[in-house]
Each structure stands twice: as structure tokens, then as C-alpha cells.
Amino acid sequence: MWDQLPELILTHIFRYLGRGDRVNAGQVCRSWNQAMSSPVLWRSVTILVDRDLRGDFPLAGEQVVKYGQHMRSLELAWSRPYMLPRSRLARNLQAEAGAEFLAVLRLKDVQLKELVLTDWVFGCKWGNRGKLLYVLAKFLGGQHNLEVLSLLNANLGVSDVLRLLGTVAKSCGEHLASLDLRGAFREWQAPHSNPRYLRLLGRLHALTTLKLDYPALSDNALNALASASPKVLRSLHISVRDSDSRQHTVADTAWRNLAIACPNLTVSYTIVNISHYEDMCYLLLPSVPLARFQMFSGHVWDQSRSRNFRSTVGLLITHYTNTLAEVMLQLRNNRELLDDLLVSMLVRCKHLTQLQYDGIIRSLDTLREICQLQADCKTCFKTIHVKPRNVNPQNRAVLDDITYQFDRKMIEQGVDFRIEDPASVLVFY
């Protein structure tokens, strides 16, 4: 019965199989093997370097020879958690197997549109590192249609990252549209002033999306992007962590020049474990075309100074009333009154469509005011999640009354409004 199913149906079913099951299914019968040869099944492939390239997994050898020409998206990843080999010889074999795998792809002239290196930080204890990176650079040198390159959490040295970027800029710099450098450089290395890094940014003329960490950002980096991708760059994602080197600052003039050169540019900030206003104000400059702001305050060891969340939120309202679209505030151990600022943000930021707030709300009537503003069409948000930390049996009646009063209006306007109670499994809508 199964061998009589149409190939189209078999192909659709095989798409839900894992790598090992997919290979085994191709050995069942002739019809299944023919269905397994469908290019759709091999458009996107994920390879775990420390698991799939041990020599006993067919996908890394025989299957690549058979179906490698169909690949358009390849992810080379290290498993989480990383499986540490028992001997140095095993580590060398893994690196050699990775080099051989890339050599096969290069020999078959596989032309990718997307290459993702994921969590290479977990592979820091393996040998022949230079050999694998050398073969990877040679492979990238033969790519002419690459549009997406991600080095997420690669944790490589500056010279290694720049070698890969230099090869990409030379072979497909006119086609690369998306580049992710978050976690690509080691934490203690800040490439923002590296001349070669700045020259490479200036050669990526088709770049529309760039994701990087703050140590890779500078006045010169913004100027290089402005000259390389005028009117093309549309999205700039910046990640800032407490462990990042922040000895340098970016001038407002550089942001203004980039915004003029790229009028459709939107900037996203992701702030992790940075809470104090003094550590935030140099990021929130007036000329930044900020559209998305995510702040995870975490736990702060230095309790000698106030975090002053009010001033941070006040800057968001003051500088970005015409650009801000999404805001996520996860403020742990917050004791400041922010109710009035949340309402003010919804009223003044006309393009704000999503607000997610995880913190203390002094008065649940603030939620009633927010719902009333939306019901009166004075705000235009589509999603707002509130996770108050002071829900108790006494004020749950207030939440029930809010739900009864505004439930239908919210549904009619298509608003995803959610009030979560972290103390229980109940979720109020």
C-alpha cells in the first residue's frame, strides 16, 4: 500500500522526517528511494559537525554526493550541549570530516543561497581548526549566488571572521542581502576600529539586513554602511550585553548620516542585563531610527545606584514617537512607578503596534485606561502583553471586570491583549 502512494504525497510525508529517518526511508523500496530524490527534500539541510560527520552517517557522505546539487540552504552547527570527544584524535577526525564534507560540496559546485554557522562556540575544543576554516573559506570563494550568511555565536577570532567576510565580499558581495555577525567575534575582541573590517563593510553593496553586536559598531562602521548600501539597507539589529566592550560611543552625527543615506532604515535594539540609565542613554540618541526595542534587565549586582527606568522609558517616548513600533520591557525587581509612562507611550507613539511589559503595575486601573484608549481608537496597537507581578485574589475582580467590559471590542478590532498571572497557570484575556 505505501509503495503505491503517489510520489507527491510521499514527498510531502518525508518532509516531516528527521535526517536519519529520511535516509533510512530511502532504502525501503524503489518507489520510496525515487521519492527521496525529490529536490524539495534537500533544499534545506542541517549538519551537526560533531555528530553527523563521524563517518557512520550516510548524509555526510553518500547522500551529499547524491543530492548535494539540490541544496540551497545549509546550516553547519554544533550540537547543544556539545559532545566532547574522548580523545584529541577524535577531535581531529571531526575537523577533517568537516573539511572533506565541504570539499565534496565544492567539487559538485553546489551553489547556496543561504549558509548558516550556528553555535560554533560549542566546538572550541577541537583540533585542526585552521584547516576547517581554510576549506570553508575556499568553499565560500566558489559561491556566486549567496544571499544570506549567518555567523551566529561562531566565537571566532577577528582574523578568522574577516577571512570569511573577505572571501564572501569578493565572490558574491553584490548579492549578499543578509549578514548576521551576532556572537561572531570573541567577546574580548572589538573589531569596530579594524581597517580591514571597515573596508569589507564598504564592499557589501546589496546588504539589506545586518545584525551585529555593539563592539562591531562605530562611527566609521556606520559611515561605511552609508557609502556601501545607500537607499538599500533597511534593517539594522544591534545586540548589547553587559559583557560587551563599550569603551567607545557612537556619535549622533553618524546615525544622522546613515539615516539620510538609507531613508527606509529601521533599527532594533536588544539590551541584555543592562539596567542603569547611565549605561543606556548613550545608545538612545535622537537620530537613531529606532523601531524595535527589547530590554531584559536581569539581576544587577551593583545596587548602589538607581536604575532609573523612568528616564529610559522617557527617552523612548521623547525621541522615537514617529518610529517606535515594538517595545518589550522585562524589568525584574523593578520598584519604580511606570504606569503613567506606559499609557503615555501608547498615546504618543502613533506607530506602536506591540507592547510587552513584564514588571510591576501599581494600579490595575491602568489596564482599564489602556483598553479604553484602544476602544476609542486613540491607539493602534495589535498586540499588548502585560505580566503584572502584583495579582492577588482581591484585585482579580478588577481583571474580570476589564475582560467583561472590553472583550468584545478587542476582538472586533483584532487586538491580541493578554494579562498573565505569573503566580498561577491562569491567563486573563
GROMACS .gro file of C-alpha atoms in nm:
model
  429
    1MET     CA    1   0.000   0.000   0.000
    2TRP     CA    2   0.269   0.250   0.099
    3ASP     CA    3   0.475   0.177  -0.211
    4GLN     CA    4   0.173   0.261  -0.427
    5LEU     CA    5   0.125   0.614  -0.294
    6PRO     CA    6   0.189   0.893  -0.547
    7GLU     CA    7   0.536   1.042  -0.531
    8LEU     CA    8   0.396   1.386  -0.445
    9ILE     CA    9   0.227   1.251  -0.131
   10LEU     CA   10   0.536   1.055  -0.029
   11THR     CA   11   0.750   1.364  -0.071
   12HIS     CA   12   0.513   1.564   0.148
   13ILE     CA   13   0.529   1.296   0.420
   14PHE     CA   14   0.909   1.263   0.403
   15ARG     CA   15   0.948   1.635   0.468
   16TYR     CA   16   0.848   1.572   0.832
   17LEU     CA   17   1.116   1.307   0.888
   18GLY     CA   18   1.445   1.371   1.059
   19ARG     CA   19   1.781   1.327   0.891
   20GLY     CA   20   1.836   0.968   0.999
   21ASP     CA   21   1.481   0.856   0.930
   22ARG     CA   22   1.488   1.025   0.592
   23VAL     CA   23   1.798   0.833   0.487
   24ASN     CA   24   1.660   0.501   0.614
   25ALA     CA   25   1.328   0.557   0.436
   26GLY     CA   26   1.511   0.585   0.104
   27GLN     CA   27   1.633   0.226   0.145
   28VAL     CA   28   1.289   0.068   0.193
   29CYS     CA   29   1.189   0.021  -0.169
   30ARG     CA   30   1.240   0.161  -0.517
   31SER     CA   31   0.940   0.397  -0.510
   32TRP     CA   32   1.047   0.545  -0.176
   33ASN     CA   33   1.401   0.587  -0.299
   34GLN     CA   34   1.272   0.770  -0.605
   35ALA     CA   35   1.056   0.997  -0.389
   36MET     CA   36   1.356   1.061  -0.164
   37SER     CA   37   1.541   1.201  -0.465
   38SER     CA   38   1.297   1.492  -0.491
   39PRO     CA   39   1.490   1.824  -0.482
   40VAL     CA   40   1.234   1.968  -0.237
   41LEU     CA   41   1.361   1.740   0.039
   42TRP     CA   42   1.719   1.861   0.002
   43ARG     CA   43   1.668   2.235  -0.045
   44SER     CA   44   1.748   2.296   0.323
   45VAL     CA   45   1.996   2.075   0.512
   46THR     CA   46   2.131   2.093   0.868
   47ILE     CA   47   2.458   1.920   0.956
   48LEU     CA   48   2.581   1.874   1.314
   49VAL     CA   49   2.959   1.880   1.279
   50ASP     CA   50   3.033   1.682   1.594
   51ARG     CA   51   2.765   1.418   1.536
   52ASP     CA   52   2.679   1.382   1.168
   53LEU     CA   53   3.036   1.391   1.033
   54ARG     CA   54   3.174   1.091   1.219
   55GLY     CA   55   3.184   0.870   0.911
   56ASP     CA   56   2.892   0.647   1.007
   57PHE     CA   57   2.616   0.881   0.895
   58PRO     CA   58   2.529   0.849   0.523
   59LEU     CA   59   2.403   1.205   0.484
   60ALA     CA   60   2.750   1.347   0.536
   61GLY     CA   61   2.897   1.132   0.259
   62GLU     CA   62   2.687   0.930   0.022
   63GLN     CA   63   2.373   1.142   0.047
   64VAL     CA   64   2.563   1.462  -0.026
   65VAL     CA   65   2.707   1.303  -0.336
   66LYS     CA   66   2.357   1.203  -0.449
   67TYR     CA   67   2.157   1.512  -0.355
   68GLY     CA   68   2.409   1.788  -0.290
   69GLN     CA   69   2.325   1.967  -0.613
   70HIS     CA   70   1.974   2.035  -0.478
   71MET     CA   71   2.095   2.221  -0.167
   72ARG     CA   72   2.018   2.590  -0.146
   73SER     CA   73   2.031   2.638   0.232
   74LEU     CA   74   2.300   2.477   0.451
   75GLU     CA   75   2.337   2.503   0.828
   76LEU     CA   76   2.664   2.382   0.980
   77ALA     CA   77   2.603   2.361   1.353
   78TRP     CA   78   2.750   2.219   1.671
   79SER     CA   79   2.516   2.029   1.898
   80ARG     CA   80   2.389   2.179   2.220
   81PRO     CA   81   2.521   2.065   2.457
   82TYR     CA   82   2.843   1.997   2.273
   83MET     CA   83   2.950   1.631   2.284
   84LEU     CA   84   3.319   1.642   2.382
   85PRO     CA   85   3.518   1.366   2.208
   86ARG     CA   86   3.716   1.126   2.424
   87SER     CA   87   4.048   1.186   2.256
   88ARG     CA   88   4.233   1.450   2.059
   89LEU     CA   89   4.240   1.213   1.762
   90ALA     CA   90   3.859   1.216   1.754
   91ARG     CA   91   3.859   1.594   1.752
   92ASN     CA   92   4.099   1.595   1.459
   93LEU     CA   93   3.883   1.345   1.273
   94GLN     CA   94   3.578   1.568   1.318
   95ALA     CA   95   3.756   1.868   1.171
   96GLU     CA   96   3.892   1.658   0.885
   97ALA     CA   97   3.545   1.515   0.818
   98GLY     CA   98   3.404   1.868   0.806
   99ALA     CA   99   3.673   1.969   0.558
  100GLU     CA  100   3.600   1.664   0.344
  101PHE     CA  101   3.227   1.741   0.353
  102LEU     CA  102   3.286   2.096   0.227
  103ALA     CA  103   3.530   1.964  -0.034
  104VAL     CA  104   3.257   1.738  -0.175
  105LEU     CA  105   3.016   2.031  -0.198
  106ARG     CA  106   3.283   2.239  -0.370
  107LEU     CA  107   3.361   1.957  -0.612
  108LYS     CA  108   2.993   1.928  -0.708
  109ASP     CA  109   2.983   2.308  -0.747
  110VAL     CA  110   2.689   2.341  -0.507
  111GLN     CA  111   2.562   2.700  -0.523
  112LEU     CA  112   2.393   2.804  -0.198
  113LYS     CA  113   2.166   3.096  -0.131
  114GLU     CA  114   2.198   3.067   0.247
  115LEU     CA  115   2.483   2.949   0.472
  116VAL     CA  116   2.442   2.945   0.850
  117LEU     CA  117   2.714   2.864   1.104
  118THR     CA  118   2.533   2.801   1.432
  119ASP     CA  119   2.679   2.769   1.781
  120TRP     CA  120   3.038   2.714   1.677
  121VAL     CA  121   3.121   2.840   2.025
  122PHE     CA  122   3.045   2.486   2.145
  123GLY     CA  123   3.315   2.349   1.914
  124CYS     CA  124   3.602   2.547   2.064
  125LYS     CA  125   3.780   2.233   2.194
  126TRP     CA  126   3.852   2.057   1.868
  127GLY     CA  127   4.173   2.028   1.668
  128ASN     CA  128   4.264   2.124   1.311
  129ARG     CA  129   4.054   2.438   1.347
  130GLY     CA  130   4.259   2.624   1.091
  131LYS     CA  131   4.218   2.351   0.830
  132LEU     CA  132   3.840   2.352   0.854
  133LEU     CA  133   3.821   2.733   0.836
  134TYR     CA  134   4.058   2.731   0.538
  135VAL     CA  135   3.840   2.484   0.348
  136LEU     CA  136   3.529   2.684   0.445
  137ALA     CA  137   3.687   3.000   0.303
  138LYS     CA  138   3.774   2.814  -0.020
  139PHE     CA  139   3.415   2.689  -0.042
  140LEU     CA  140   3.279   3.042   0.005
  141GLY     CA  141   3.512   3.160  -0.269
  142GLY     CA  142   3.318   2.946  -0.516
  143GLN     CA  143   2.977   3.078  -0.410
  144HIS     CA  144   2.835   3.333  -0.653
  145ASN     CA  145   2.468   3.346  -0.551
  146LEU     CA  146   2.493   3.360  -0.171
  147GLU     CA  147   2.228   3.594  -0.028
  148VAL     CA  148   2.229   3.506   0.344
  149LEU     CA  149   2.533   3.448   0.567
  150SER     CA  150   2.497   3.392   0.941
  151LEU     CA  151   2.787   3.352   1.185
  152LEU     CA  152   2.562   3.345   1.490
  153ASN     CA  153   2.764   3.254   1.802
  154ALA     CA  154   3.061   3.148   1.591
  155ASN     CA  155   3.301   3.286   1.857
  156LEU     CA  156   3.589   3.314   1.611
  157GLY     CA  157   3.891   3.539   1.615
  158VAL     CA  158   3.883   3.868   1.427
  159SER     CA  159   4.122   3.740   1.159
  160ASP     CA  160   3.911   3.426   1.100
  161VAL     CA  161   3.586   3.621   1.066
  162LEU     CA  162   3.745   3.879   0.836
  163ARG     CA  163   3.889   3.600   0.621
  164LEU     CA  164   3.540   3.460   0.566
  165LEU     CA  165   3.391   3.804   0.507
  166GLY     CA  166   3.668   3.893   0.264
  167THR     CA  167   3.602   3.581   0.060
  168VAL     CA  168   3.228   3.648   0.054
  169ALA     CA  169   3.275   4.014  -0.039
  170LYS     CA  170   3.495   3.911  -0.331
  171SER     CA  171   3.280   3.627  -0.464
  172CYS     CA  172   2.924   3.747  -0.401
  173GLY     CA  173   2.942   4.091  -0.240
  174GLU     CA  174   2.695   4.222  -0.497
  175HIS     CA  175   2.434   3.962  -0.397
  176LEU     CA  176   2.468   3.925  -0.019
  177ALA     CA  177   2.149   4.072   0.128
  178SER     CA  178   2.156   3.949   0.489
  179LEU     CA  179   2.454   3.923   0.726
  180ASP     CA  180   2.439   3.810   1.090
  181LEU     CA  181   2.752   3.879   1.297
  182ARG     CA  182   2.599   3.843   1.644
  183GLY     CA  183   2.844   3.646   1.852
  184ALA     CA  184   3.076   3.601   1.554
  185PHE     CA  185   3.372   3.764   1.732
  186ARG     CA  186   3.511   3.661   2.066
  187GLU     CA  187   3.377   3.873   2.349
  188TRP     CA  188   3.708   4.036   2.435
  189GLN     CA  189   3.778   4.138   2.074
  190ALA     CA  190   3.618   4.457   1.944
  191PRO     CA  191   3.655   4.494   1.565
  192HIS     CA  192   3.482   4.833   1.537
  193SER     CA  193   3.806   5.017   1.452
  194ASN     CA  194   3.971   4.744   1.243
  195PRO     CA  195   4.055   4.897   0.900
  196ARG     CA  196   4.000   4.571   0.713
  197TYR     CA  197   3.663   4.520   0.879
  198LEU     CA  198   3.554   4.869   0.775
  199ARG     CA  199   3.670   4.814   0.416
  200LEU     CA  200   3.475   4.489   0.394
  201LEU     CA  201   3.156   4.657   0.516
  202GLY     CA  202   3.204   4.913   0.241
  203ARG     CA  203   3.205   4.639  -0.024
  204LEU     CA  204   2.865   4.488   0.063
  205HIS     CA  205   2.653   4.689  -0.179
  206ALA     CA  206   2.338   4.472  -0.170
  207LEU     CA  207   2.310   4.445   0.207
  208THR     CA  208   1.953   4.498   0.331
  209THR     CA  209   1.973   4.333   0.676
  210LEU     CA  210   2.267   4.347   0.916
  211LYS     CA  211   2.277   4.200   1.267
  212LEU     CA  212   2.574   4.265   1.492
  213ASP     CA  213   2.692   4.327   1.847
  214TYR     CA  214   2.777   4.667   1.985
  215PRO     CA  215   3.157   4.605   1.979
  216ALA     CA  216   3.129   4.579   1.599
  217LEU     CA  217   2.956   4.918   1.576
  218SER     CA  218   3.126   5.257   1.546
  219ASP     CA  219   3.107   5.589   1.365
  220ASN     CA  220   3.330   5.454   1.088
  221ALA     CA  221   3.121   5.136   1.060
  222LEU     CA  222   2.804   5.342   1.010
  223ASN     CA  223   2.980   5.562   0.755
  224ALA     CA  224   3.096   5.251   0.568
  225LEU     CA  225   2.740   5.118   0.557
  226ALA     CA  226   2.611   5.455   0.438
  227SER     CA  227   2.856   5.458   0.148
  228ALA     CA  228   2.817   5.088   0.060
  229SER     CA  229   2.439   5.046   0.072
  230PRO     CA  230   2.272   5.384   0.020
  231LYS     CA  231   1.893   5.351  -0.006
  232VAL     CA  232   1.934   4.970   0.022
  233LEU     CA  233   1.995   4.895   0.391
  234ARG     CA  234   1.660   4.850   0.561
  235SER     CA  235   1.718   4.668   0.888
  236LEU     CA  236   1.996   4.701   1.146
  237HIS     CA  237   1.976   4.476   1.455
  238ILE     CA  238   2.208   4.567   1.742
  239SER     CA  239   2.265   4.340   2.042
  240VAL     CA  240   2.414   4.492   2.359
  241ARG     CA  241   2.516   4.270   2.652
  242ASP     CA  242   2.668   4.357   2.987
  243SER     CA  243   2.980   4.163   2.891
  244ASP     CA  244   3.038   4.363   2.571
  245SER     CA  245   3.323   4.609   2.548
  246ARG     CA  246   3.156   4.951   2.550
  247GLN     CA  247   3.458   5.179   2.584
  248HIS     CA  248   3.359   5.366   2.268
  249THR     CA  249   3.042   5.553   2.182
  250VAL     CA  250   2.867   5.620   1.854
  251ALA     CA  251   2.802   5.984   1.773
  252ASP     CA  252   2.458   6.114   1.685
  253THR     CA  253   2.605   6.266   1.368
  254ALA     CA  254   2.698   5.922   1.234
  255TRP     CA  255   2.344   5.800   1.292
  256ARG     CA  256   2.204   6.107   1.118
  257ASN     CA  257   2.424   6.050   0.813
  258LEU     CA  258   2.322   5.684   0.793
  259ALA     CA  259   1.952   5.772   0.825
  260ILE     CA  260   1.986   6.024   0.542
  261ALA     CA  261   2.169   5.775   0.318
  262CYS     CA  262   1.922   5.494   0.398
  263PRO     CA  263   1.580   5.657   0.438
  264ASN     CA  264   1.400   5.322   0.484
  265LEU     CA  265   1.630   5.203   0.762
  266THR     CA  266   1.484   5.070   1.088
  267VAL     CA  267   1.699   4.992   1.392
  268SER     CA  268   1.637   4.724   1.655
  269TYR     CA  269   1.800   4.720   1.998
  270THR     CA  270   1.824   4.410   2.217
  271ILE     CA  271   1.958   4.505   2.561
  272VAL     CA  272   2.061   4.219   2.792
  273ASN     CA  273   2.146   4.264   3.162
  274ILE     CA  274   2.200   4.639   3.136
  275SER     CA  275   1.964   4.831   3.361
  276HIS     CA  276   2.108   5.165   3.474
  277TYR     CA  277   2.009   5.475   3.283
  278GLU     CA  278   2.371   5.594   3.267
  279ASP     CA  279   2.456   5.280   3.068
  280MET     CA  280   2.159   5.328   2.833
  281CYS     CA  281   2.143   5.696   2.742
  282TYR     CA  282   2.439   5.685   2.501
  283LEU     CA  283   2.251   5.424   2.296
  284LEU     CA  284   1.922   5.612   2.270
  285LEU     CA  285   2.033   5.905   2.056
  286PRO     CA  286   1.777   6.127   1.878
  287SER     CA  287   1.888   6.040   1.522
  288VAL     CA  288   1.860   5.662   1.565
  289PRO     CA  289   1.560   5.541   1.355
  290LEU     CA  290   1.459   5.305   1.636
  291ALA     CA  291   1.166   5.077   1.553
  292ARG     CA  292   1.208   4.782   1.792
  293PHE     CA  293   1.337   4.794   2.147
  294GLN     CA  294   1.384   4.489   2.370
  295MET     CA  295   1.521   4.524   2.720
  296PHE     CA  296   1.598   4.231   2.951
  297SER     CA  297   1.716   4.396   3.270
  298GLY     CA  298   1.806   4.078   3.458
  299HIS     CA  299   1.966   4.091   3.802
  300VAL     CA  300   2.207   4.376   3.872
  301TRP     CA  301   2.488   4.328   4.121
  302ASP     CA  302   2.553   4.698   4.169
  303GLN     CA  303   2.268   4.815   4.393
  304SER     CA  304   2.440   5.139   4.496
  305ARG     CA  305   2.274   5.349   4.227
  306SER     CA  306   1.920   5.374   4.097
  307ARG     CA  307   1.838   5.207   3.769
  308ASN     CA  308   1.610   5.497   3.677
  309PHE     CA  309   1.385   5.307   3.439
  310ARG     CA  310   1.162   5.612   3.416
  311SER     CA  311   1.432   5.811   3.239
  312THR     CA  312   1.499   5.525   2.998
  313VAL     CA  313   1.133   5.489   2.904
  314GLY     CA  314   1.109   5.867   2.889
  315LEU     CA  315   1.382   5.877   2.624
  316LEU     CA  316   1.191   5.620   2.417
  317ILE     CA  317   0.881   5.840   2.427
  318THR     CA  318   1.070   6.164   2.361
  319HIS     CA  319   1.297   6.059   2.075
  320TYR     CA  320   1.102   5.792   1.888
  321THR     CA  321   0.738   5.897   1.870
  322ASN     CA  322   0.746   5.867   1.490
  323THR     CA  323   0.947   5.545   1.454
  324LEU     CA  324   0.882   5.313   1.751
  325ALA     CA  325   0.673   5.009   1.653
  326GLU     CA  326   0.753   4.731   1.904
  327VAL     CA  327   0.861   4.751   2.268
  328MET     CA  328   0.943   4.468   2.508
  329LEU     CA  329   1.035   4.555   2.867
  330GLN     CA  330   1.134   4.276   3.104
  331LEU     CA  331   1.213   4.466   3.423
  332ARG     CA  332   1.294   4.233   3.708
  333ASN     CA  333   1.291   4.369   4.063
  334ASN     CA  334   1.157   4.699   3.939
  335ARG     CA  335   1.012   4.923   4.211
  336GLU     CA  336   0.953   5.236   4.006
  337LEU     CA  337   0.613   5.366   3.905
  338LEU     CA  338   0.580   5.328   3.528
  339ASP     CA  339   0.202   5.320   3.485
  340ASP     CA  340   0.175   5.674   3.352
  341LEU     CA  341   0.467   5.624   3.111
  342LEU     CA  342   0.315   5.308   2.964
  343VAL     CA  343  -0.005   5.496   2.889
  344SER     CA  344   0.189   5.793   2.752
  345MET     CA  345   0.389   5.564   2.524
  346LEU     CA  346   0.073   5.416   2.374
  347VAL     CA  347  -0.077   5.760   2.317
  348ARG     CA  348   0.225   5.947   2.181
  349CYS     CA  349   0.395   5.674   1.976
  350LYS     CA  350   0.150   5.663   1.688
  351HIS     CA  351   0.315   5.368   1.511
  352LEU     CA  352   0.342   5.147   1.819
  353THR     CA  353   0.162   4.820   1.747
  354GLN     CA  354   0.313   4.585   2.005
  355LEU     CA  355   0.393   4.636   2.373
  356GLN     CA  356   0.506   4.356   2.602
  357TYR     CA  357   0.567   4.455   2.963
  358ASP     CA  358   0.693   4.222   3.236
  359GLY     CA  359   0.705   4.424   3.556
  360ILE     CA  360   0.507   4.582   3.835
  361ILE     CA  361   0.187   4.773   3.764
  362ARG     CA  362   0.092   4.988   4.061
  363SER     CA  363  -0.274   5.012   3.966
  364LEU     CA  364  -0.467   4.765   3.756
  365ASP     CA  365  -0.690   5.053   3.653
  366THR     CA  366  -0.402   5.140   3.421
  367LEU     CA  367  -0.504   4.840   3.215
  368ARG     CA  368  -0.858   4.970   3.203
  369GLU     CA  369  -0.729   5.302   3.074
  370ILE     CA  370  -0.524   5.129   2.806
  371CYS     CA  371  -0.824   4.928   2.690
  372GLN     CA  372  -1.041   5.240   2.683
  373LEU     CA  373  -0.786   5.423   2.467
  374GLN     CA  374  -0.789   5.138   2.218
  375ALA     CA  375  -1.168   5.114   2.225
  376ASP     CA  376  -1.185   5.486   2.144
  377CYS     CA  377  -0.937   5.433   1.854
  378LYS     CA  378  -0.682   5.665   2.016
  379THR     CA  379  -0.417   5.394   1.992
  380CYS     CA  380  -0.343   5.145   1.715
  381PHE     CA  381  -0.169   4.852   1.881
  382LYS     CA  382  -0.235   4.499   1.762
  383THR     CA  383  -0.058   4.309   2.039
  384ILE     CA  384  -0.009   4.402   2.401
  385HIS     CA  385   0.100   4.152   2.666
  386VAL     CA  386   0.109   4.254   3.030
  387LYS     CA  387   0.254   4.034   3.303
  388PRO     CA  388   0.187   4.209   3.635
  389ARG     CA  389   0.365   4.087   3.944
  390ASN     CA  390   0.107   4.202   4.196
  391VAL     CA  391  -0.203   3.999   4.104
  392ASN     CA  392  -0.385   3.870   4.413
  393PRO     CA  393  -0.732   3.734   4.493
  394GLN     CA  394  -0.855   4.082   4.584
  395ASN     CA  395  -0.778   4.253   4.255
  396ARG     CA  396  -0.862   3.962   4.028
  397ALA     CA  397  -1.214   4.106   4.031
  398VAL     CA  398  -1.072   4.412   3.854
  399LEU     CA  399  -0.929   4.190   3.580
  400ASP     CA  400  -1.260   4.010   3.539
  401ASP     CA  401  -1.440   4.343   3.507
  402ILE     CA  402  -1.191   4.463   3.244
  403THR     CA  403  -1.241   4.144   3.047
  404TYR     CA  404  -1.620   4.176   3.063
  405GLN     CA  405  -1.613   4.542   2.958
  406PHE     CA  406  -1.365   4.527   2.669
  407ASP     CA  407  -1.352   4.167   2.549
  408ARG     CA  408  -1.586   4.214   2.254
  409LYS     CA  409  -1.432   4.544   2.145
  410MET     CA  410  -1.084   4.397   2.148
  411ILE     CA  411  -1.198   4.101   1.939
  412GLU     CA  412  -1.369   4.330   1.688
  413GLN     CA  413  -1.051   4.534   1.647
  414GLY     CA  414  -0.833   4.224   1.618
  415VAL     CA  415  -0.622   4.311   1.922
  416ASP     CA  416  -0.422   4.039   2.098
  417PHE     CA  417  -0.449   4.168   2.456
  418ARG     CA  418  -0.315   3.938   2.725
  419ILE     CA  419  -0.278   3.973   3.102
  420GLU     CA  420  -0.079   3.691   3.254
  421ASP     CA  421  -0.067   3.593   3.620
  422PRO     CA  422   0.283   3.453   3.691
  423ALA     CA  423   0.170   3.314   4.025
  424SER     CA  424  -0.070   3.064   3.870
  425VAL     CA  425  -0.149   2.884   3.548
  426LEU     CA  426  -0.434   3.124   3.479
  427VAL     CA  427  -0.412   3.363   3.188
  428PHE     CA  428  -0.655   3.655   3.175
  429TYR     CA  429  -0.770   3.785   2.838
   0.00000   0.00000   0.00000
